Short mmCIF file of C-alpha atoms and ligand atoms in Angstrom, two decimals:
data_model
loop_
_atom_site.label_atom_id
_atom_site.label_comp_id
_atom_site.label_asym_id
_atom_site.label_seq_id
_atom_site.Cartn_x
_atom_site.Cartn_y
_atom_site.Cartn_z
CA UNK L 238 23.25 -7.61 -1.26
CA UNK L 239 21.53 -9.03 2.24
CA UNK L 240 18.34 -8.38 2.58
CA UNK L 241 15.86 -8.59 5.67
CA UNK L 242 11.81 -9.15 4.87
CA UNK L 243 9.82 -8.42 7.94
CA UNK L 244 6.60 -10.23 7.67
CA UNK L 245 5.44 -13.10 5.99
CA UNK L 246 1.69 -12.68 5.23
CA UNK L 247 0.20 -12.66 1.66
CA UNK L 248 2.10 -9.41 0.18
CA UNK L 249 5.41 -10.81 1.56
CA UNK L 250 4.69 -14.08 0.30
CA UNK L 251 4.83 -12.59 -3.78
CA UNK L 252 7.26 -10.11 -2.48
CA UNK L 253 9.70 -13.24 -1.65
CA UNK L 254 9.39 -14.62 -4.93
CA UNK L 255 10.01 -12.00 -6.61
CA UNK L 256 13.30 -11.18 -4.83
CA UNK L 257 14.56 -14.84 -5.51
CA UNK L 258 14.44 -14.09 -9.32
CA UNK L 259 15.96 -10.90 -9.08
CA UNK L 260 20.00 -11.30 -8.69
CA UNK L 261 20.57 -8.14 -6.85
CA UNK L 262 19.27 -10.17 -4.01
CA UNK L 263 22.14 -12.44 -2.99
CA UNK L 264 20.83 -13.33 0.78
CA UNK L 265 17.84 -12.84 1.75
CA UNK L 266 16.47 -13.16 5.66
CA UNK L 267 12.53 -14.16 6.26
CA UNK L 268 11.77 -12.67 9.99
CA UNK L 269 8.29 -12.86 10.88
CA UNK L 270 6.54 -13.41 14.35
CA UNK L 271 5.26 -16.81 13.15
CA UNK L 272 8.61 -18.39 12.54
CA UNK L 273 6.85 -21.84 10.75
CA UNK L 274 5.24 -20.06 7.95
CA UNK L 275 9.13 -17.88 6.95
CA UNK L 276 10.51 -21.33 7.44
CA UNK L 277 7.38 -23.24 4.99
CA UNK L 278 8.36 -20.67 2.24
CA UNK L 279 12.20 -20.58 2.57
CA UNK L 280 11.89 -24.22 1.99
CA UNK L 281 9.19 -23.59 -1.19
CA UNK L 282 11.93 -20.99 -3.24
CA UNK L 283 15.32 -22.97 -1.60
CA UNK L 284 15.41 -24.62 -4.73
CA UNK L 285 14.16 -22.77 -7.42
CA UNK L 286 16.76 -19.55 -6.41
CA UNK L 287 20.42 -18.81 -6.21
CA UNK L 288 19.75 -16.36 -2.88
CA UNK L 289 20.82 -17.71 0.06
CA UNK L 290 17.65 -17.83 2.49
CA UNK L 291 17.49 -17.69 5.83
CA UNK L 292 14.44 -17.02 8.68
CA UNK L 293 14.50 -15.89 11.85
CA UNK L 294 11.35 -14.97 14.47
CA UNK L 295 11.12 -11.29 15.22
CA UNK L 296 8.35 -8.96 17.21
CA UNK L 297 8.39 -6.38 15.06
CA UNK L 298 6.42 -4.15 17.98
CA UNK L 299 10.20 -4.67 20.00
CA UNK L 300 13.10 -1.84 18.87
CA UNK L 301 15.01 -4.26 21.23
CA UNK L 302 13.89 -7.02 18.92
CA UNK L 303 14.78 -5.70 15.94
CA UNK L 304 17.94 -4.22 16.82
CA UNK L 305 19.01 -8.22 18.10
CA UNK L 306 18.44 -9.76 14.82
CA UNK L 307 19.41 -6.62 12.50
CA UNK L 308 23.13 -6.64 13.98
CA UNK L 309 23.47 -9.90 14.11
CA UNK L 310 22.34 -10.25 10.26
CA UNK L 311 23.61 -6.82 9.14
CA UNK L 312 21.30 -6.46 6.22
CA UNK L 313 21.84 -3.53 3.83
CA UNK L 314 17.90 -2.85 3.31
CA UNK L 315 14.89 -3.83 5.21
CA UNK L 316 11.46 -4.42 3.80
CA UNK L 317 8.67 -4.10 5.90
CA UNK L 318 5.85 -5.92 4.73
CA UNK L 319 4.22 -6.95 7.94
CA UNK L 320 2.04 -3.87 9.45
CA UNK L 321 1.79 -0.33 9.37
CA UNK L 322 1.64 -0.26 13.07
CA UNK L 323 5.22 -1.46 13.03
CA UNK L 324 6.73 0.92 10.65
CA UNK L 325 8.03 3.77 13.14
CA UNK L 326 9.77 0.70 15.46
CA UNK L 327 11.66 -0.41 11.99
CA UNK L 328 12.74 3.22 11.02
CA UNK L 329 14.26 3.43 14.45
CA UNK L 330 15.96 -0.14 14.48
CA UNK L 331 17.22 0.95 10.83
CA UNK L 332 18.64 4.15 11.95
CA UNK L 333 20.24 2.30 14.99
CA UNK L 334 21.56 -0.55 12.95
CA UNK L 335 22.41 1.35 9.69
CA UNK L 336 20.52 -0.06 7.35
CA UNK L 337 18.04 1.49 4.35
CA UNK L 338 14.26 0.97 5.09
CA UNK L 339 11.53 0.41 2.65
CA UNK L 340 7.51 -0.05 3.08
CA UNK L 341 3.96 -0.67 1.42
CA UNK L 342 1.64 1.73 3.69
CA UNK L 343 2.12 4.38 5.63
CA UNK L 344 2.11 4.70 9.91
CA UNK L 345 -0.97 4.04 11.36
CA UNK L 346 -1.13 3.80 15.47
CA UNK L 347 -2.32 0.28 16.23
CA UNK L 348 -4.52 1.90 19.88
CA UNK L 349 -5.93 4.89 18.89
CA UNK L 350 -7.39 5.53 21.90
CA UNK L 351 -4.11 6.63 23.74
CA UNK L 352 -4.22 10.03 24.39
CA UNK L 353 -0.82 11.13 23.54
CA UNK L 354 -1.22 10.08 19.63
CA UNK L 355 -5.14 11.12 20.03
CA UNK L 356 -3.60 14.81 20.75
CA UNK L 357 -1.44 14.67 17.74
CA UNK L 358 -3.91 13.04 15.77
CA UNK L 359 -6.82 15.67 16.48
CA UNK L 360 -4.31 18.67 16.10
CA UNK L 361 -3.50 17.34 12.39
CA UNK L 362 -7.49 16.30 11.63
CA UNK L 363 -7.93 20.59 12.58
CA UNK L 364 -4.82 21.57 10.65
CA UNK L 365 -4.89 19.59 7.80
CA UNK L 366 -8.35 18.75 7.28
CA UNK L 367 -9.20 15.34 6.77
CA UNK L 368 -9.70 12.49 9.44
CA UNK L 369 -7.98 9.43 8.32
CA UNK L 370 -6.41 7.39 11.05
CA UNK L 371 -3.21 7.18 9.17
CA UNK L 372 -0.75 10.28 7.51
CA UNK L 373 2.46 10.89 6.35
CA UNK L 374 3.74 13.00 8.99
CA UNK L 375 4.57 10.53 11.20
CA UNK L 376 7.42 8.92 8.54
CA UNK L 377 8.13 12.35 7.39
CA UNK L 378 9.49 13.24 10.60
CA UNK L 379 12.47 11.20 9.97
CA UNK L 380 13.13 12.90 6.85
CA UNK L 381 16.62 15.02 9.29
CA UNK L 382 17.30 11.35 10.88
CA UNK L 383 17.98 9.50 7.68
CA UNK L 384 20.07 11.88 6.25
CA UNK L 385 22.20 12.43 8.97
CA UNK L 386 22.70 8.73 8.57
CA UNK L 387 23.56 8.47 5.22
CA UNK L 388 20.51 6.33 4.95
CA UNK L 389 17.51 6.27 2.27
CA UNK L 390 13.82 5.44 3.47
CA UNK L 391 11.30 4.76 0.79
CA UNK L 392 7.63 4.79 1.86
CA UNK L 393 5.00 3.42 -0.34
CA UNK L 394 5.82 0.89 -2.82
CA UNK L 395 2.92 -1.09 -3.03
CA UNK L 396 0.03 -0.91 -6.14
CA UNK L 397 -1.68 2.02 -4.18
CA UNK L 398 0.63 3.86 -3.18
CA UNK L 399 3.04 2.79 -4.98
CA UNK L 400 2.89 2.09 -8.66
CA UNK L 401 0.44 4.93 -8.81
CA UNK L 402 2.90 7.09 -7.46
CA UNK L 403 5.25 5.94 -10.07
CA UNK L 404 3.01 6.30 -13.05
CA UNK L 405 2.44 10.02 -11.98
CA UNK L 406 5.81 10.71 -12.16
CA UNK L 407 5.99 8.69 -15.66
CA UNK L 408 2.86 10.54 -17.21
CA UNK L 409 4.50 14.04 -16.24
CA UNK L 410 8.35 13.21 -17.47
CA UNK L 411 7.02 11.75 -20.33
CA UNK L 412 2.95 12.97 -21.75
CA UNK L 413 2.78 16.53 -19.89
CA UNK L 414 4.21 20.11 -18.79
CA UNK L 415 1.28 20.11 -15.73
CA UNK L 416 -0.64 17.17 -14.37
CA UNK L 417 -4.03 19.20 -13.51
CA UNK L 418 -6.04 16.21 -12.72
CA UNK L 419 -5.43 12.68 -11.46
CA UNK L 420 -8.29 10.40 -10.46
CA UNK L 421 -6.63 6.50 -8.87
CA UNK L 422 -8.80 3.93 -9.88
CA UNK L 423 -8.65 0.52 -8.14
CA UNK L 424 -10.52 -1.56 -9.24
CA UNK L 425 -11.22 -5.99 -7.75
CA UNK L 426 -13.22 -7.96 -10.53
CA UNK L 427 -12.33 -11.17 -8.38
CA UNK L 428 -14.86 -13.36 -7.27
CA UNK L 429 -13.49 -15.32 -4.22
CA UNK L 430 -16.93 -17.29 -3.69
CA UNK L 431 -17.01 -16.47 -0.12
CA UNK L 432 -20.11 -13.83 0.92
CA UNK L 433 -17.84 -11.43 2.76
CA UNK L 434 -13.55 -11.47 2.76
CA UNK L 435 -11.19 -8.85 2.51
CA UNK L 436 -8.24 -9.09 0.14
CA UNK L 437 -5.56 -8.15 2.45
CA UNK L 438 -5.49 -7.69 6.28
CA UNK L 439 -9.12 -7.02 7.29
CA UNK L 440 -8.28 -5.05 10.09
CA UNK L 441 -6.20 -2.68 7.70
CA UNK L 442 -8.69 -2.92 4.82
CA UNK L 443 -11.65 -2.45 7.23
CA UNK L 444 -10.60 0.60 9.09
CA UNK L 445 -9.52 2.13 5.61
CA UNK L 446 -13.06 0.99 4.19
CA UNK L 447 -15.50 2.59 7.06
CA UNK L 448 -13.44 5.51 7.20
CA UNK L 449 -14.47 8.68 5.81
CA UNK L 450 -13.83 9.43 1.85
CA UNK L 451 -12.14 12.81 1.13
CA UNK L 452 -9.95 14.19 -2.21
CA UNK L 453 -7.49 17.28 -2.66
CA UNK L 454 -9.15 20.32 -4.13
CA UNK L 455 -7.36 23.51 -5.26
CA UNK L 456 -4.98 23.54 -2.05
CA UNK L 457 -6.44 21.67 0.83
CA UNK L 458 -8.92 18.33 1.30
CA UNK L 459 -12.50 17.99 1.06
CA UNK L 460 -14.09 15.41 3.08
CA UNK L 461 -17.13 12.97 2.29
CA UNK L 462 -19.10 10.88 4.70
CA UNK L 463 -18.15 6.94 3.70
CA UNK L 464 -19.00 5.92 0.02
CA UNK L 465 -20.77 9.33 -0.24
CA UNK L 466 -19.12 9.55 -3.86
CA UNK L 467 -20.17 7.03 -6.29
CA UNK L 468 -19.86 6.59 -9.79
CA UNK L 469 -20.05 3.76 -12.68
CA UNK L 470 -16.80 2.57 -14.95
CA UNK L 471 -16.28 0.47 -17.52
CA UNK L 472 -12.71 -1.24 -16.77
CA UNK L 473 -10.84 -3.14 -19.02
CA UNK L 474 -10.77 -6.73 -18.66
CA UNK L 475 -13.08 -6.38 -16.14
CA UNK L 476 -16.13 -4.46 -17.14
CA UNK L 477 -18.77 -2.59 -15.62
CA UNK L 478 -18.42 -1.53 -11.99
CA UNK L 479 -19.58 0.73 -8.99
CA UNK L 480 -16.49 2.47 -7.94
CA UNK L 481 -16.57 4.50 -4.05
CA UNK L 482 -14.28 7.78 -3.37
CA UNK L 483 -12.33 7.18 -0.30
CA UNK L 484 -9.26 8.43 1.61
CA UNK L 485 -6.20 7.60 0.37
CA UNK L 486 -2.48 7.62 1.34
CA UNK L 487 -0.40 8.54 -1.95
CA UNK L 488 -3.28 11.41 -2.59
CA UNK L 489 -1.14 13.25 0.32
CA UNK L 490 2.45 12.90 -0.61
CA UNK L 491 1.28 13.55 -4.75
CA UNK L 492 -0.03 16.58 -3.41
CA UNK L 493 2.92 17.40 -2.05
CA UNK L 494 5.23 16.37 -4.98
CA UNK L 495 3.54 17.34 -8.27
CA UNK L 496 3.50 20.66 -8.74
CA UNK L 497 0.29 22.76 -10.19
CA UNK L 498 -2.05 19.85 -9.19
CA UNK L 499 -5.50 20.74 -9.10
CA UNK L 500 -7.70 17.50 -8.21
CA UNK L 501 -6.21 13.87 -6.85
CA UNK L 502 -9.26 11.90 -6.42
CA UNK L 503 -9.02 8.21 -5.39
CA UNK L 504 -12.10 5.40 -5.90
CA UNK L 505 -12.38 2.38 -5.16
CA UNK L 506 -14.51 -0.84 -6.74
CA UNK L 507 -16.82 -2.38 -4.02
CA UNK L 508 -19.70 -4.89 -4.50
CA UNK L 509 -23.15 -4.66 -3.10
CA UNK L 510 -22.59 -7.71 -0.91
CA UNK L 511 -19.04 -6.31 0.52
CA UNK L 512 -20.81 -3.08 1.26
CA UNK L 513 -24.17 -4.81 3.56
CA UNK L 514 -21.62 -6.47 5.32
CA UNK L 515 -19.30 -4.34 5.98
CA UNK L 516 -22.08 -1.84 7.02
CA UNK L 517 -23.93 -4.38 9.86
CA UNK L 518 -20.59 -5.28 11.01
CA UNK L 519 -19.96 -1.36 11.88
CA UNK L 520 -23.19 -1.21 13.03
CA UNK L 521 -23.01 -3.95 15.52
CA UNK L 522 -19.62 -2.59 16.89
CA UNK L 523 -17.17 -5.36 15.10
CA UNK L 524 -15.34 -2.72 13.76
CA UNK L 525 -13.93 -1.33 16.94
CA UNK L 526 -10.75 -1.02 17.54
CA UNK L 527 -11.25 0.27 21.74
CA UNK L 528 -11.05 -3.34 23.99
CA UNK L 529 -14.55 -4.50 25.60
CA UNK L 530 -15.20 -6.68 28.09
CA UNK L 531 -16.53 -10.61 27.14
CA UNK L 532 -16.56 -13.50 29.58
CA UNK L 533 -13.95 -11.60 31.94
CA UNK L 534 -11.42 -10.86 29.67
CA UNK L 535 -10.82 -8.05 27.32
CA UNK L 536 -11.08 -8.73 23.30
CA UNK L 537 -11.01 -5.61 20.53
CA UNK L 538 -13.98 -6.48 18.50
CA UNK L 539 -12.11 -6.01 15.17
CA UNK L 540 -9.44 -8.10 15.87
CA UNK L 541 -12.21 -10.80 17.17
CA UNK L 542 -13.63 -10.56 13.59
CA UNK L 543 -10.60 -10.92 11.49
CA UNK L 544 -9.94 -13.95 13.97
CA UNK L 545 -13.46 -15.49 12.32
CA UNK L 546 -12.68 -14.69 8.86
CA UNK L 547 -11.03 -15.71 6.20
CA UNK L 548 -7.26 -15.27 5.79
CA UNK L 549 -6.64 -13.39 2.74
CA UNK L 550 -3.56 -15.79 2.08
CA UNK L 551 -5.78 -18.72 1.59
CA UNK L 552 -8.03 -16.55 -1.18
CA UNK L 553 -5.68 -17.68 -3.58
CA UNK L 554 -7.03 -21.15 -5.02
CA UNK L 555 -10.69 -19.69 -4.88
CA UNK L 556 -10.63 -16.18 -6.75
CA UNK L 557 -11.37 -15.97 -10.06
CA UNK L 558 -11.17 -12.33 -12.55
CA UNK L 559 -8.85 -9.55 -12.95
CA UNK L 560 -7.84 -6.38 -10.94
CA UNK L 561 -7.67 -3.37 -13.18
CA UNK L 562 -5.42 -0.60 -10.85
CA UNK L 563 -4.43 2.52 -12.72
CA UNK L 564 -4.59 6.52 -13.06
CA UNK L 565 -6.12 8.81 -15.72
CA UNK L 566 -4.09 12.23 -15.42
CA UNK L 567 -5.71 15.19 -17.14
CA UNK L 568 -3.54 18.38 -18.00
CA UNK L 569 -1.22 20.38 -20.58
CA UNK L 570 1.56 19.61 -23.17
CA UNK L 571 2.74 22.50 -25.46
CA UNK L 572 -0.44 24.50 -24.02
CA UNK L 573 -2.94 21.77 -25.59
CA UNK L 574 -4.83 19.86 -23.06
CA UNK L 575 -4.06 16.37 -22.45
CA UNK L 576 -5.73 13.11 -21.25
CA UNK L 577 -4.14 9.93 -20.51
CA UNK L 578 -4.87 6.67 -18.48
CA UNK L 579 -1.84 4.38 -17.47
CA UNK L 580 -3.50 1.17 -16.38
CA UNK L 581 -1.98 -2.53 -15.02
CA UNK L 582 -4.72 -6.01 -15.99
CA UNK L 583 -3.81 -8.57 -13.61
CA UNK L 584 -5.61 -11.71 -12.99
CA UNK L 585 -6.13 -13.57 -9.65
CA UNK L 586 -5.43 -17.41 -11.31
CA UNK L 587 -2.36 -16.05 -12.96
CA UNK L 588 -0.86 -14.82 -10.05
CA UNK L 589 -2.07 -17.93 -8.18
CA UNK L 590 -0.29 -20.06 -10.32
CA UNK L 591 2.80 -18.56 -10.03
CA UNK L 592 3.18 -17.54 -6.30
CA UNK L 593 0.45 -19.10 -4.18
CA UNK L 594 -1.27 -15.95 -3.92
CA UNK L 595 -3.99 -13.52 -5.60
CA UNK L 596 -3.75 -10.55 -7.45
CA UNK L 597 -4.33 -8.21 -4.68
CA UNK L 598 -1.05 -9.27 -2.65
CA UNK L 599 0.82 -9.83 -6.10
CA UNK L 600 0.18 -6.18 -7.23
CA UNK L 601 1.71 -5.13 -4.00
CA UNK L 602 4.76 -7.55 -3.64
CA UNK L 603 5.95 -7.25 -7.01
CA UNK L 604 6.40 -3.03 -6.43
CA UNK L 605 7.74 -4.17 -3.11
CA UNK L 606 10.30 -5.92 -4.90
CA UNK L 607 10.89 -3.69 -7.40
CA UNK L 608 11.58 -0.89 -5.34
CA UNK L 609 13.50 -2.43 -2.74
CA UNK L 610 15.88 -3.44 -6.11
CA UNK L 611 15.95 0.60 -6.60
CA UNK L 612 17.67 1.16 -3.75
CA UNK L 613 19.46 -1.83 -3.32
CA UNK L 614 21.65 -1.36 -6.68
CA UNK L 615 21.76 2.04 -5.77
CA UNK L 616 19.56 3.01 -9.06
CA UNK L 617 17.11 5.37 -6.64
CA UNK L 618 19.69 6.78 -4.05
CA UNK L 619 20.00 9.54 -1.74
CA UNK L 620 19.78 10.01 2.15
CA UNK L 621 16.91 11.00 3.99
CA UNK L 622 12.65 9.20 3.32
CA UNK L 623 11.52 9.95 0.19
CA UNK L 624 8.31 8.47 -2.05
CA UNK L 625 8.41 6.36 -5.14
CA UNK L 626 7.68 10.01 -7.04
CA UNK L 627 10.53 11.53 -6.19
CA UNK L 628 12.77 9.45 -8.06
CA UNK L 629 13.01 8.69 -11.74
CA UNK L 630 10.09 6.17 -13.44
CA UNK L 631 11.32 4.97 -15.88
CA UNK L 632 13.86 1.96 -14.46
CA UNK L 633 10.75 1.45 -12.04
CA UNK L 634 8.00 0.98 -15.10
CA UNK L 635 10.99 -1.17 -16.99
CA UNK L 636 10.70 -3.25 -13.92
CA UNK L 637 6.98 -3.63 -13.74
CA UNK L 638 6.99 -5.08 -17.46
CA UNK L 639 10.07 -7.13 -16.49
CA UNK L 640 8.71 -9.29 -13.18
CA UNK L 641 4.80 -9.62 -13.89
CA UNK L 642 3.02 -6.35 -14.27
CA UNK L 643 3.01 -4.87 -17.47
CA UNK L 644 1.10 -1.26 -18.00
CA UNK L 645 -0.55 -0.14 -21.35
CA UNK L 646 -1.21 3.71 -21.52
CA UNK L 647 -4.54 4.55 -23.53
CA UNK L 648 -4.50 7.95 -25.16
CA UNK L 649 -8.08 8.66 -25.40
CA UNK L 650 -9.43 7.42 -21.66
CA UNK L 651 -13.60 7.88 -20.75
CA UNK L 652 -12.86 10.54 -17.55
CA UNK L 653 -14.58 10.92 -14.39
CA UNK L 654 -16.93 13.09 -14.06
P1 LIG J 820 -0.87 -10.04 6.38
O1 LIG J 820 -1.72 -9.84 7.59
O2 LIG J 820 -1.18 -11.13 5.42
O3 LIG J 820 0.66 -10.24 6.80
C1 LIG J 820 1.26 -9.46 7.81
C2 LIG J 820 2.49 -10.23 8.27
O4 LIG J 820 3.16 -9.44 9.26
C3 LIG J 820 2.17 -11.58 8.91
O5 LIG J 820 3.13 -12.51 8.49
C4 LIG J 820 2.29 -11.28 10.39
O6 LIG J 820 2.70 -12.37 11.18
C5 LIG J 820 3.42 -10.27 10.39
N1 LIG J 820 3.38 -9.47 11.61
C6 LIG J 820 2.34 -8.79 12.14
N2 LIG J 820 2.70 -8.21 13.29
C7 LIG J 820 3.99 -8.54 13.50
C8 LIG J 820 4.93 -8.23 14.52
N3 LIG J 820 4.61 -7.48 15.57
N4 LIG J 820 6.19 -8.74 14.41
C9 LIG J 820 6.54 -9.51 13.34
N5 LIG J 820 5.71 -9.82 12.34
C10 LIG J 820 4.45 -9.34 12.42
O7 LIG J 820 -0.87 -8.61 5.63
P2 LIG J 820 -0.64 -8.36 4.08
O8 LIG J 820 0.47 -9.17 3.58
O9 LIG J 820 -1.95 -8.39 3.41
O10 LIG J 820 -0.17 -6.82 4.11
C11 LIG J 820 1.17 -6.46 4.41
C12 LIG J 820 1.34 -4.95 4.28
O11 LIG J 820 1.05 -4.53 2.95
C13 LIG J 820 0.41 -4.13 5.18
O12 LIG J 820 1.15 -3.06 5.72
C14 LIG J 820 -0.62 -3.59 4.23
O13 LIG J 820 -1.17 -2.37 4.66
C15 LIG J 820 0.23 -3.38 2.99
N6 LIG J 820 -0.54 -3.31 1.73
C16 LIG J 820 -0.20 -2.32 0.84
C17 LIG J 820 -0.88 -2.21 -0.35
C18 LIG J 820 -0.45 -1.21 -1.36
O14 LIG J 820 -0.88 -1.31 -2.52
N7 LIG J 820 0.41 -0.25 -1.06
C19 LIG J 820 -2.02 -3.12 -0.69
C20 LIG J 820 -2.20 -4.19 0.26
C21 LIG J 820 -1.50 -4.26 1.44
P3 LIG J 820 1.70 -13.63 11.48
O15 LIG J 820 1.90 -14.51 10.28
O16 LIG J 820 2.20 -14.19 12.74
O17 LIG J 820 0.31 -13.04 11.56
#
């Protein structure tokens, strides 16, 4: 089966990997805007996988592009791992070039201060109630598109969404009749030395951060000022933590897809030291995303700052401790009430060790291998864009046990209050 990989940044990077062990991969292209660093890792996994490899440049921003490389390669499936900003331009080029599309994040407009997606985006803040610069209704859109093409589009197959999409659907075909309850809980033990670095993209992981928290309630969102909500866990493997509610992307399409939900809540684990910077960054104006004038020429502040810091690809050799990513689901089974926790341990040398990069872009390029595989062997199929939920968990957890990250379920979790 030929595959195409657009991107080739840190969750790519494990993504790649991945794909060379798995044999449902036969060829696999590596298209990326920065042509040296597809061709650095073809020639890293050339000999360690039967896949053919092959890399190509690409401006994944282009439909025109796209198109150019995708029917000249004819790949069967393309996984976009490079931006969220790029995901509508690879639906199209997918539709136009017939081939099945898979991602890690939902659509998020790269200039929000053009008024056409402004309109669309305040009409949808009114109507749906919460303020998050990204949503699902952009993808969903293409739900008619797909299926008249015979095609399948799978959003979300990263950790978060992604794997704790999956579990949700695993806890409810297998532990209860009704999920009631699901709090996320993502939590970073790693130390990477550095006093301020994001994991993965900072301009992606900063906008998400200073955004707004909010959580479903009983039929429509509730929103929270940023890292309004805090409360204390006790993770495995990790320990002790502050955890923040935020905004996040799988509490929307869970909503959606499990039925008799009553709460989806989604926190996060941030340090005191992440938090002061991130804070007197926004406060200074590095955050912004609207161009300003310096020195003649125009720079967007936030893309000026993740110039100056540190790539999250070179975290790798420096981070030290665990991630601990997982959901505790409260509900019913044979009218008793139920609680259950399915949680992943990974840690940051491990994953170092065996791909070059740390946990946080492991935990999301092993799911974006795995489900690519489910719809390249045909094991999740079905035209028209769909999320991880929808389709069966139980190949999908087989998986995560299989290619690096095993789950345990605990029985008896501490909740949230
Ligand atoms: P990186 O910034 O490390 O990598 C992005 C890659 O995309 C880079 O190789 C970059 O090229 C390439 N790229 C960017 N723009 C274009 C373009 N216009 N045309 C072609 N290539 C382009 O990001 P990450 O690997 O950290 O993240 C990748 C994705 O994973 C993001 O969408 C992120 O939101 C998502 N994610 C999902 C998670 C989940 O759990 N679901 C968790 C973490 C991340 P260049 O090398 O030239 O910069």
């Amino acid at each position: 089966m030929k595959l195409m990989v657009i991107g080739c940044g840190g969750v790519a990077t494990v993504a790649i990997h991945k794909c060379c062990e798995n044999p449902v991969f036969t060829e696999i292209m590596i298209a990326s805007r920065t042509k040296s660093k597809c061709d650095a890792l073809a020639e890293k996994l050339a000999p360690k996988t039967s896949a053919k490899l092959t890399t190509a440049v690409v401006d994944a921003d282009s439909f025109d592009s796209l198109c150019r490389l995708m029917k000249e390669y004819k790949p069967h499936t393309v996984l976009n791992v490079a931006l969220p900003y790029q995901d509508l331009t690879i639906m199209d080029a997918c539709l136009e070039c017939g081939a099945n599309y898979v991602d890690t994040a939902n659509y998020e407009a790269e200039n929000t201060d053009d008024p056409e997606w402004r309109a669309i985006y305040e009409k949808r803040c009114k109507e749906k109630g919460f303020t998050a610069l990204f949503d699902y209704s952009w993808q969903w859109a293409y739900d008619e598109k797909f299926k008249a093409a015979g095609l399948t589009a799978l959003l979300g197959t990263g950790f978060d969404p992604g794997v704790t999409s999956v579990y949700t659907a695993y806890a409810l075909k297998h532990y209860f009749d009704e999920i009631h309850y699901i709090d996320i809980l993502d939590c970073n033990g790693g130390d990477h030395g550095y006093p301020f670095a994001t994991n993965f993209n900072p301009e992606i992981n900063l906008r998400e951060v200073s955004s707004n928290g909010s959580y479903w309630e009983d039929g429509h969102w509730v929103e929270t000022k940023p890292m309004e909500i805090k409360r204390e866990y006790n993770f495995d493997g990790v320990g002790m933590k502050d955890m923040y509610l935020l905004h996040h992307e799988e509490i929307e399409s869970l909503a959606k897809n499990i039925p008799n939900v009553k709460r989806i809540r989604f926190f996060m684990t941030f340090g005191q030291s992440y938090l002061t910077h991130m804070n007197c960054l926004q406060n200074v104006g590095m955050l912004g995303t609207t161009p300003v004038k310096f020195e003649g020429r125009e720079i967007v502040p936030i893309k000026f700052l993740k110039a100056l810091l540190p790539d999250p690809a070179s975290l790798g050799p420096r981070t030290v401790g665990k991630t601990n990513i997982g959901c505790i689901f409260r509900g019913i089974k044979d009218g008793k009430e139920r609680n259950i926790y399915i949680y992943n341990v990974c840690d940051h040398q491990e994953c170092y060790k065996e791909t070059g990069a740390q946990a946080v872009s492991y935990t999301t390029g092993v799911p974006a291998m795995i489900g690519t595989s489910m719809v390249a062997s045909g094991t999740w199929s079905g035209a028209g864009v769909f999320n991880v939920e929808e389709f069966d968990p139980d190949p999908y957890m087989d998986a995560l046990n299989k290619y690096g990250l095993p789950w345990q379920v605990d029985e008896n979790p501490v909740l949230v209050d």
